[in-house]
Short mmCIF file of N, CA and C in Angstrom, two decimals:
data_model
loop_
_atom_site.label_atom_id
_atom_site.label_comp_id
_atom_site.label_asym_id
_atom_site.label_seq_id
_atom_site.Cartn_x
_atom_site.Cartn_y
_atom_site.Cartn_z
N UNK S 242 0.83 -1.16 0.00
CA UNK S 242 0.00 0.00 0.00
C UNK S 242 0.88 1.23 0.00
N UNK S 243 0.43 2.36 -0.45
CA UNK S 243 1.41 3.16 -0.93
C UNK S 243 1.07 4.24 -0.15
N UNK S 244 1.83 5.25 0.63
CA UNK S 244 1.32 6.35 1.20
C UNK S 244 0.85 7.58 0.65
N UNK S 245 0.06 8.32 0.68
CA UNK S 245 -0.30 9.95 -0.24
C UNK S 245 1.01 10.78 0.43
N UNK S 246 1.31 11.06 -0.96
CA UNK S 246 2.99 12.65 -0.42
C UNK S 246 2.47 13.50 0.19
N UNK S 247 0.97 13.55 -0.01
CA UNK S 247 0.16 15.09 0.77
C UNK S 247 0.17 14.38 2.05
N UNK S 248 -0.22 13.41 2.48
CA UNK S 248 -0.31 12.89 3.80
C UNK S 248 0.99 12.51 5.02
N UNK S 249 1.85 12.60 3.77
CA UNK S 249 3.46 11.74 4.88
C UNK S 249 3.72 12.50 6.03
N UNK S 250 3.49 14.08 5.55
CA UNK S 250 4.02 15.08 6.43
C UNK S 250 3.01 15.81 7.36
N UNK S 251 1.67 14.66 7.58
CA UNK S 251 0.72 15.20 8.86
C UNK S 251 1.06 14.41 9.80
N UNK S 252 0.68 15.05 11.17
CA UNK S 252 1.12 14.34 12.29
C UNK S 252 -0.43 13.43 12.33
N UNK S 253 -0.43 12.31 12.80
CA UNK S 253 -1.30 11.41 13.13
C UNK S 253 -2.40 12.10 14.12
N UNK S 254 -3.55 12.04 14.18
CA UNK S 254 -4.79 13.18 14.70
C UNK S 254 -5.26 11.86 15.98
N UNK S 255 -4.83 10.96 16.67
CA UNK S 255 -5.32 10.00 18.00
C UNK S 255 -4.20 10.85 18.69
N UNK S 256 -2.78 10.57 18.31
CA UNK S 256 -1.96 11.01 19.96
C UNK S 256 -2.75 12.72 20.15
N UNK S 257 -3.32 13.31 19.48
CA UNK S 257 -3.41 14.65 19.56
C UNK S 257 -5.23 14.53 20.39
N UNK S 258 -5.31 13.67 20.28
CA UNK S 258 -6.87 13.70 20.71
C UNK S 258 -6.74 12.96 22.06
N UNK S 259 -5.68 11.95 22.48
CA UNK S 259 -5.47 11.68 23.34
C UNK S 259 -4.97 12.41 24.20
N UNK S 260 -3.95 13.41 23.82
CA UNK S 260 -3.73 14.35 24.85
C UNK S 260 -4.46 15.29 25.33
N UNK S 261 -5.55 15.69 24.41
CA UNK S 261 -6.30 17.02 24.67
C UNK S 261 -7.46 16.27 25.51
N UNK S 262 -7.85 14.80 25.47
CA UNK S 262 -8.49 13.98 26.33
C UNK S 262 -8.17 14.53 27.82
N UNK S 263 -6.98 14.14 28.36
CA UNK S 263 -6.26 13.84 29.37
C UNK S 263 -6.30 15.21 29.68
N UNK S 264 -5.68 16.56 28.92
CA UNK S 264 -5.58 17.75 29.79
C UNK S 264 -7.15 18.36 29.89
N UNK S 265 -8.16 17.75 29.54
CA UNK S 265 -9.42 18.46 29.55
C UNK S 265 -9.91 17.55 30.97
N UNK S 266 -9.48 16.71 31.29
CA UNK S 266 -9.83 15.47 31.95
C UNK S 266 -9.09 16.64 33.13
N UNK S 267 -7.70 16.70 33.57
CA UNK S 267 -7.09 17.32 34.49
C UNK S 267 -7.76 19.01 34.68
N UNK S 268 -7.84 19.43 33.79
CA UNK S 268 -8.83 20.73 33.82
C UNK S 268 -9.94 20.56 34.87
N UNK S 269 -10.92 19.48 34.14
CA UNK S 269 -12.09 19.49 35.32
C UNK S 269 -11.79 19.01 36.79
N UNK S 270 -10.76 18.46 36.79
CA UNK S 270 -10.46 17.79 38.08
C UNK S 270 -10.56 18.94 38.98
N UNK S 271 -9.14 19.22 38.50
CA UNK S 271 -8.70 20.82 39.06
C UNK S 271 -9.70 21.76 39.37
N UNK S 272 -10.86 21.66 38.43
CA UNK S 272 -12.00 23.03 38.84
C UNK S 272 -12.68 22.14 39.50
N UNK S 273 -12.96 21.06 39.66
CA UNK S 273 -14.03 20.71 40.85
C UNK S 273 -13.21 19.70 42.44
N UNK S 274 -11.59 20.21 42.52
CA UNK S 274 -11.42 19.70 43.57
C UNK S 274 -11.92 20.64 45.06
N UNK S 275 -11.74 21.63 44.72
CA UNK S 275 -12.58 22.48 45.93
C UNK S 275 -14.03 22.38 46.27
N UNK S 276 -14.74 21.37 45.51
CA UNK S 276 -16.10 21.54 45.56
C UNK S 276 -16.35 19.34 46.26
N UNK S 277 -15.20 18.91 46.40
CA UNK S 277 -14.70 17.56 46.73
C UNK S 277 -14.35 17.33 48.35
N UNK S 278 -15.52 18.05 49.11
CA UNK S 278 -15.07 18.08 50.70
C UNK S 278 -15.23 17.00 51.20
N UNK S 279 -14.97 16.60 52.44
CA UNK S 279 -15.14 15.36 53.27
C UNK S 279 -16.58 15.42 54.02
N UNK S 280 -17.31 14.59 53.99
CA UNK S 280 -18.63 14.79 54.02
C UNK S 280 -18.62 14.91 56.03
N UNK S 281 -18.88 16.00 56.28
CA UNK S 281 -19.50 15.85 57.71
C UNK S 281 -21.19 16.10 58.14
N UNK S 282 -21.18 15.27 59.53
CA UNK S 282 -22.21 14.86 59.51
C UNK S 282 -23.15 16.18 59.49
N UNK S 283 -24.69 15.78 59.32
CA UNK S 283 -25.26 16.55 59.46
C UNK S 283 -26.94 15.91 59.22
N UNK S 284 -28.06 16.70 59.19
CA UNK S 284 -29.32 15.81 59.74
C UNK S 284 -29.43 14.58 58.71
N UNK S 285 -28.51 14.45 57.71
CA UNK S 285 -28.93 13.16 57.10
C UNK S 285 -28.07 11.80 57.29
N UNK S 286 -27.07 12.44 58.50
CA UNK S 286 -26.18 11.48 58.65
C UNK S 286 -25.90 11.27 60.20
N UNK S 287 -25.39 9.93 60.64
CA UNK S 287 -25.72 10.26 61.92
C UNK S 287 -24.30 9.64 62.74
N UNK S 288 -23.06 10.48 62.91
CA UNK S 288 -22.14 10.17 63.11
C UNK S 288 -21.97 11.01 64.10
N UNK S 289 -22.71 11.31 64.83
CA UNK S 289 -22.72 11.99 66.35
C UNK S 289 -22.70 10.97 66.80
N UNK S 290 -23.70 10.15 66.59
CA UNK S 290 -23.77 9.03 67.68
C UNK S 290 -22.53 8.37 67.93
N UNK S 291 -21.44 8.39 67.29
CA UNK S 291 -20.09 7.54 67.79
C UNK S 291 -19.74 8.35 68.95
N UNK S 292 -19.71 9.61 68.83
CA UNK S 292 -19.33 10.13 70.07
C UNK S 292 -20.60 10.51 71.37
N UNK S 293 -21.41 10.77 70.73
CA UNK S 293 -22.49 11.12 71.99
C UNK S 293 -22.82 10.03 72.80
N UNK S 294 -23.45 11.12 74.20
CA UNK S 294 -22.72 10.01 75.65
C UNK S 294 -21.44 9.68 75.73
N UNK S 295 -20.07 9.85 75.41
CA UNK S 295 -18.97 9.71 75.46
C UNK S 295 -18.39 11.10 76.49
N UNK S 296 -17.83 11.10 77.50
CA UNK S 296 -17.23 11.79 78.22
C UNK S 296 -15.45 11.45 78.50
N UNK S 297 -15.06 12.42 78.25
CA UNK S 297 -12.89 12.23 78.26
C UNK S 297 -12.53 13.12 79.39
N UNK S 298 -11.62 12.61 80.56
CA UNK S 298 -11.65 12.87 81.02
C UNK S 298 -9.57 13.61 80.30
N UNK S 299 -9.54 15.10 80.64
CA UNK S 299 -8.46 15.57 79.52
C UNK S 299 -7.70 16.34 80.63
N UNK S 300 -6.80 16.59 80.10
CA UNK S 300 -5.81 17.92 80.44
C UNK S 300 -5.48 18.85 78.94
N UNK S 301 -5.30 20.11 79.41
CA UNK S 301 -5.28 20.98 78.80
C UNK S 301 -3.99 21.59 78.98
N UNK S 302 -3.19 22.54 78.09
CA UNK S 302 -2.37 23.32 78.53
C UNK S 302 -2.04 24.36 77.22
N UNK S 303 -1.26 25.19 77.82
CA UNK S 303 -0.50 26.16 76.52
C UNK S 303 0.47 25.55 75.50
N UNK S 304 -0.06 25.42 74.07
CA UNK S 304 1.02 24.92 73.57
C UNK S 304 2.04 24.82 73.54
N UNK S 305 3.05 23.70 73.34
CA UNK S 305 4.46 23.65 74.61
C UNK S 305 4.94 23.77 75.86
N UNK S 306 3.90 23.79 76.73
CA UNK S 306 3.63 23.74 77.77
C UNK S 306 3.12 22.62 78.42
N UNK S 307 2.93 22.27 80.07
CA UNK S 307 2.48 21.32 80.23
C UNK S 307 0.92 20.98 80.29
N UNK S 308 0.59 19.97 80.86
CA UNK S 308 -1.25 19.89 80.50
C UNK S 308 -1.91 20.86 82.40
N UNK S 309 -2.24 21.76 82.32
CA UNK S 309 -2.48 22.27 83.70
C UNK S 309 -4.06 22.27 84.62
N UNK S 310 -4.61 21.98 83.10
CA UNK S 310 -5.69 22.39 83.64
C UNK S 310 -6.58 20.73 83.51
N UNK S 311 -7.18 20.50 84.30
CA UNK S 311 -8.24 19.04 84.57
C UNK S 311 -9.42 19.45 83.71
N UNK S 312 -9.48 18.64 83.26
CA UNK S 312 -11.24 18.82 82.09
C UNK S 312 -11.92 17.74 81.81
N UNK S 313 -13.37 17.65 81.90
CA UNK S 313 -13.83 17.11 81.18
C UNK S 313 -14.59 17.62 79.78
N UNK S 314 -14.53 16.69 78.77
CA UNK S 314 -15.30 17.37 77.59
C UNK S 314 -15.99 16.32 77.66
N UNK S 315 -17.67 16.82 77.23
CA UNK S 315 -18.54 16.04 76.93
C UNK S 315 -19.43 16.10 76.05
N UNK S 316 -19.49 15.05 75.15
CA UNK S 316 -20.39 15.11 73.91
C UNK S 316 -21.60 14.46 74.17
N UNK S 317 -22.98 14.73 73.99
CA UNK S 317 -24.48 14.63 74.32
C UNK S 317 -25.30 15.30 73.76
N UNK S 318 -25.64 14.26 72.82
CA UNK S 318 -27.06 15.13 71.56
C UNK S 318 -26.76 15.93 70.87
N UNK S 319 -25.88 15.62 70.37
CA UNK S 319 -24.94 16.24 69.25
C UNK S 319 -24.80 17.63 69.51
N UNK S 320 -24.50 17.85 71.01
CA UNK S 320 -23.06 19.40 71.66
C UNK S 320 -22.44 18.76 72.66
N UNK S 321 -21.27 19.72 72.60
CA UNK S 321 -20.17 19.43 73.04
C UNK S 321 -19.89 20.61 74.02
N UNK S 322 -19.25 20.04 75.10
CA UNK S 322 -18.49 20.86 75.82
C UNK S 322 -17.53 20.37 77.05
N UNK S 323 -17.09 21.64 77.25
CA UNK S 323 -15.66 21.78 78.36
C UNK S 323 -16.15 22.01 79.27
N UNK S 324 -16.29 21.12 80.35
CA UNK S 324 -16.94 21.27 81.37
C UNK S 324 -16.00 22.79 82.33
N UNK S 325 -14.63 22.11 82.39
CA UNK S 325 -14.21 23.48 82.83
C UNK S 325 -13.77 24.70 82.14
N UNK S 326 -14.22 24.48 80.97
CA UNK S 326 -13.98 26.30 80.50
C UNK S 326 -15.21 27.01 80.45
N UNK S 327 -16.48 25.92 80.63
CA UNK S 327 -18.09 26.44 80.81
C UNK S 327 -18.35 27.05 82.16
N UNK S 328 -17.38 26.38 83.43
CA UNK S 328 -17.37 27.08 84.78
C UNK S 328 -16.54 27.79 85.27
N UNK S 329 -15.83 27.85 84.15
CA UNK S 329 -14.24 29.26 84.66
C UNK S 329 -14.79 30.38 83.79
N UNK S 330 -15.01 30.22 82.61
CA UNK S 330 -15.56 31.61 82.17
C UNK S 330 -16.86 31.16 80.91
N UNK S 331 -17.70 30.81 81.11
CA UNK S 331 -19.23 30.48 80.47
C UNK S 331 -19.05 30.41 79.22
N UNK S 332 -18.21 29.34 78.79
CA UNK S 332 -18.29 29.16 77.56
C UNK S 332 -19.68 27.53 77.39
N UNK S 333 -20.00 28.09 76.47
CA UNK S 333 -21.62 27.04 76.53
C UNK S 333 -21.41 25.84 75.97
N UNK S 334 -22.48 24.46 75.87
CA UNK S 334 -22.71 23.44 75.11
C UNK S 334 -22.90 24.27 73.35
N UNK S 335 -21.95 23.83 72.52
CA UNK S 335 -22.57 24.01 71.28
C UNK S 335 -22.36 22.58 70.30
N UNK S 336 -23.42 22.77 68.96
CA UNK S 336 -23.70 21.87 68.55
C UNK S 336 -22.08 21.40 67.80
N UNK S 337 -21.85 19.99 67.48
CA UNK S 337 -19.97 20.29 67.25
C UNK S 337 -20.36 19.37 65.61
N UNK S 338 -19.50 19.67 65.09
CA UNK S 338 -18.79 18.91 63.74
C UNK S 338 -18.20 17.18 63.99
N UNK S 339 -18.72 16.47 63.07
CA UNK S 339 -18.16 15.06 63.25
C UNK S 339 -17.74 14.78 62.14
N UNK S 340 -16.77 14.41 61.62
CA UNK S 340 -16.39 12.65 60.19
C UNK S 340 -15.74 11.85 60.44
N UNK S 341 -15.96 10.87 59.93
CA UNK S 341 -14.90 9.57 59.85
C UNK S 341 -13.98 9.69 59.20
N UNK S 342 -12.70 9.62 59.54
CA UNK S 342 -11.51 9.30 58.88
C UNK S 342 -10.53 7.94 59.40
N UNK S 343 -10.84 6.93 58.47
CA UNK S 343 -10.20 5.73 58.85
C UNK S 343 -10.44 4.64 60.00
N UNK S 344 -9.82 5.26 60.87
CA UNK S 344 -10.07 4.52 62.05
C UNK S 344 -9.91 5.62 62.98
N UNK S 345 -10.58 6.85 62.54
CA UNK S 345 -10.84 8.08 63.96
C UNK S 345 -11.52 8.92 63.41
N UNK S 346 -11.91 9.43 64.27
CA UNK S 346 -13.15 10.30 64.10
C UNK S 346 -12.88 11.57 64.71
N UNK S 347 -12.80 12.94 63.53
CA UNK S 347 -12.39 13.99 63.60
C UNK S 347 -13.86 14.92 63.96
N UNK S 348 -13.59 15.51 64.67
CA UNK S 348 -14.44 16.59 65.85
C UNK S 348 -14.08 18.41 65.45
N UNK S 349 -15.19 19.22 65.64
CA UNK S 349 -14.67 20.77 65.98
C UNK S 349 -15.91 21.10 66.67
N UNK S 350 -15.69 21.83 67.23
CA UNK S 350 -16.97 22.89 67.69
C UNK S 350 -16.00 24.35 67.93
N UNK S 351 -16.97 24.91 67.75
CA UNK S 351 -16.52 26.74 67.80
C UNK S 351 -17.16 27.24 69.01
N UNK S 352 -16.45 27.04 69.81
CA UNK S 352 -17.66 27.72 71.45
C UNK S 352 -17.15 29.24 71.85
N UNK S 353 -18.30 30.22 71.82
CA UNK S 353 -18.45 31.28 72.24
C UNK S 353 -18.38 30.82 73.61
N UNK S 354 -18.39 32.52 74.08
CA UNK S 354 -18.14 32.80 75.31
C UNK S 354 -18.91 33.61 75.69
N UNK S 355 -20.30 33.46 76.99
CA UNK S 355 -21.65 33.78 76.34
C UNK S 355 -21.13 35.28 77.90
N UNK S 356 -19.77 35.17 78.11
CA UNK S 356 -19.92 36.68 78.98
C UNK S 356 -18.82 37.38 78.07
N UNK S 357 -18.55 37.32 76.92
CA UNK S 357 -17.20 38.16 76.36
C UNK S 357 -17.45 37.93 74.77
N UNK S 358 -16.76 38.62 74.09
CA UNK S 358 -16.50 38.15 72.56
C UNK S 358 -15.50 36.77 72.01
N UNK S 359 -15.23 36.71 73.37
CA UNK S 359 -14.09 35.32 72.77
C UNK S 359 -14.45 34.01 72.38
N UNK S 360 -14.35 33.43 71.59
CA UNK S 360 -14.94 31.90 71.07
C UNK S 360 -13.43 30.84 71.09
N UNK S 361 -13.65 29.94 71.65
CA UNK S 361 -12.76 28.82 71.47
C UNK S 361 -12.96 27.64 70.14
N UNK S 362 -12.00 27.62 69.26
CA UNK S 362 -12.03 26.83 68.03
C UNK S 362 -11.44 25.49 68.37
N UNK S 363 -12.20 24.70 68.77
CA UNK S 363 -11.64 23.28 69.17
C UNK S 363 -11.81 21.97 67.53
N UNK S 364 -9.97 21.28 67.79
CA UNK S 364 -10.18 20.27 66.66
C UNK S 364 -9.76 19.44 66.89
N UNK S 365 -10.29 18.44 67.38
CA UNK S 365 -9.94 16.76 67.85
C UNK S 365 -9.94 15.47 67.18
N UNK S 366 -9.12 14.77 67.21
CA UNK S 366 -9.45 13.54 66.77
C UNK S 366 -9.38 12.53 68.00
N UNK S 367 -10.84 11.41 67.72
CA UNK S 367 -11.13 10.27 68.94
C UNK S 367 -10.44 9.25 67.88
N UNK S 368 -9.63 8.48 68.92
CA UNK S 368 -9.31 7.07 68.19
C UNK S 368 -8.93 6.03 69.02
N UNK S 369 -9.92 5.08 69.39
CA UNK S 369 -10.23 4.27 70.43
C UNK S 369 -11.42 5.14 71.80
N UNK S 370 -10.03 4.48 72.82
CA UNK S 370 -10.90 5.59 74.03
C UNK S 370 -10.07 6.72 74.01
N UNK S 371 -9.26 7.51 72.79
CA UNK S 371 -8.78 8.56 73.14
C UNK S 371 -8.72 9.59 72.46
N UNK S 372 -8.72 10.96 73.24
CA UNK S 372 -8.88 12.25 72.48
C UNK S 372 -7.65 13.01 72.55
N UNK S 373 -7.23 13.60 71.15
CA UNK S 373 -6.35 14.72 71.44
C UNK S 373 -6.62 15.74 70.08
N UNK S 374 -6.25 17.33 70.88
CA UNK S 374 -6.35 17.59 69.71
C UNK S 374 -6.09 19.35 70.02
N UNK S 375 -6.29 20.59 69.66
CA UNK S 375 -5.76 21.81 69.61
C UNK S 375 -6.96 22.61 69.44
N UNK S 376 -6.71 23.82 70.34
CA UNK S 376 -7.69 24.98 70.37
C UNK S 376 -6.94 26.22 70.33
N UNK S 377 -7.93 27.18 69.36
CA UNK S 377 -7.14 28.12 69.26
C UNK S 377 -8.44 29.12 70.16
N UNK S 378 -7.93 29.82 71.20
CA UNK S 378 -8.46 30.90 71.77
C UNK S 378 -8.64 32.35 71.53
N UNK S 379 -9.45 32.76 70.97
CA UNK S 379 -9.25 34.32 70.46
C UNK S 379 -10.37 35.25 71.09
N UNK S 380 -9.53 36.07 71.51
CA UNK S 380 -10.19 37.22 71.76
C UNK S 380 -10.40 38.43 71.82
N UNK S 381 -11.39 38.75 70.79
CA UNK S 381 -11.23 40.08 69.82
C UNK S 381 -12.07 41.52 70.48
N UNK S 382 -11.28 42.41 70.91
CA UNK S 382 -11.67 43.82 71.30
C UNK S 382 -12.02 44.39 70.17
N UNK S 383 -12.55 45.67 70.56
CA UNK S 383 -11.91 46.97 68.92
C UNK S 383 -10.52 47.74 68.73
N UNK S 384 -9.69 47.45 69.33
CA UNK S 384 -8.46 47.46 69.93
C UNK S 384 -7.58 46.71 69.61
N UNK S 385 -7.56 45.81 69.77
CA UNK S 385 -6.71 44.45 69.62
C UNK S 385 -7.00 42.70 69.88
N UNK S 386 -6.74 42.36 69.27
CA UNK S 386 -7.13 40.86 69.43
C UNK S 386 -6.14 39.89 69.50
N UNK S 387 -6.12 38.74 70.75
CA UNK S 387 -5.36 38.07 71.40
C UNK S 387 -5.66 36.67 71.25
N UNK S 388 -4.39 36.37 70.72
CA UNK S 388 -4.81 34.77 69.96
C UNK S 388 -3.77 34.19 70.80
N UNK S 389 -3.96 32.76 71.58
CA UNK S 389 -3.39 31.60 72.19
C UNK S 389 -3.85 30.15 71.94
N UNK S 390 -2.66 29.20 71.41
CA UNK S 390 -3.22 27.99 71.24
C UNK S 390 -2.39 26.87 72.25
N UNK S 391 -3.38 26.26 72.19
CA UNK S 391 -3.49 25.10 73.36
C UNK S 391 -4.14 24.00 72.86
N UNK S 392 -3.65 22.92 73.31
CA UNK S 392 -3.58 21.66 73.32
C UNK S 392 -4.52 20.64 74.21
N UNK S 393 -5.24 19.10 74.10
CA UNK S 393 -5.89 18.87 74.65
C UNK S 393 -5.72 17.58 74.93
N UNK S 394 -5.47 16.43 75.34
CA UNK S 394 -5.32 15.10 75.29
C UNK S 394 -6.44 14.35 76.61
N UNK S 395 -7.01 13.61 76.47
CA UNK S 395 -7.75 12.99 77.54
C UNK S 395 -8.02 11.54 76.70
N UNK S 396 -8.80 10.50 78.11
CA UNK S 396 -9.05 9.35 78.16
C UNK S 396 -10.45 8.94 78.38
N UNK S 397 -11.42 8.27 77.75
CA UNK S 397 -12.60 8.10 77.50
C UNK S 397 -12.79 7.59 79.43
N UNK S 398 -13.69 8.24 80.16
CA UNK S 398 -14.09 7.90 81.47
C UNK S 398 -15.50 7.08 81.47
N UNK S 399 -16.53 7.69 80.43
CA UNK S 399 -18.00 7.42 80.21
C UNK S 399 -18.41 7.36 78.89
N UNK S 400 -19.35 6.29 79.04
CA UNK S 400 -19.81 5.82 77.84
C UNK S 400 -21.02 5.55 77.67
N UNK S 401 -22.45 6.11 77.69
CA UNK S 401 -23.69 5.57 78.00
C UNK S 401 -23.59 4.48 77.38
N UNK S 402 -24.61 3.24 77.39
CA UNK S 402 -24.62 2.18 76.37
C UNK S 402 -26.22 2.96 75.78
N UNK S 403 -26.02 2.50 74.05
CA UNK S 403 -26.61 2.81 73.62
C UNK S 403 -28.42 2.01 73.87
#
């Protein structure tokens, strides 16, 4: 079979369709990886319940620092709280964030501070009977605002049975 002289000198039109495949393919990826979150729970899902009724009994401290302060955190009906940062300065039960990751289960709640502007940003992971995990404390004047982070580690004490 004989080749056309008009044809010898085109490039073949698959590797060219294969590539424009692949970078249109990486294009969409790219525009819909921000829209690719980790699903946390919420009323259609019910991954509170791994932690609710679960109480840790924790220490707290200043990051790099030691653990100073005794705590319990307790999760119940999907809120969470610090038992002693709710009676040292009224920070409340709020409703908290749950997902599964692997074999632990990642936590936040954002707790105001129902006598000040300050909110505590708590982010934990449970894995077994245990919690650890980092809070960042802020507290914002019109003046200036004072950010400290701290650390949390505790040991599962209570467990309702379901």
């Amino acid at each position: 079979m004989e080749t056309d002289p008009d044809c010898a000198h085109q490039p073949s039109v698959e590797p060219l369709l294969q590539r424009l495949c692949c970078l249109l393919s990486l294009c969409v990826a790219f525009l819909l990886a921000p829209f690719a979150q980790p699903v946390l729970a919420d009323s259609s899902t019910d991954l509170h319940a791994v932690l609710d009724g679960k109480t840790f009994q924790s220490q707290l401290g200043v990051k790099g620092g030691p653990g100073d302060i005794d705590d319990l955190l307790v999760f119940d009906d999907g809120e969470f709280v610090s038992e002693e940062c709710e009676r040292r300065c009224g920070y409340a039960k709020v409703e908290y964030w749950v997902r599964a990751e692997g074999d632990a289960v990642q936590m936040r709640a954002d707790v105001p501070c129902t006598e000040s502007g300050a909110v505590m940003y708590w982010r934990g992971t449970v894995r077994g009977d245990e919690i650890e995990g980092s809070i960042i404390w802020v507290n914002k004047r019109w003046y200036w605002t004072f950010e400290k982070e701290l650390w949390f580690k505790g040991r599962l004490v209570k467990a309702q049975q379901p």
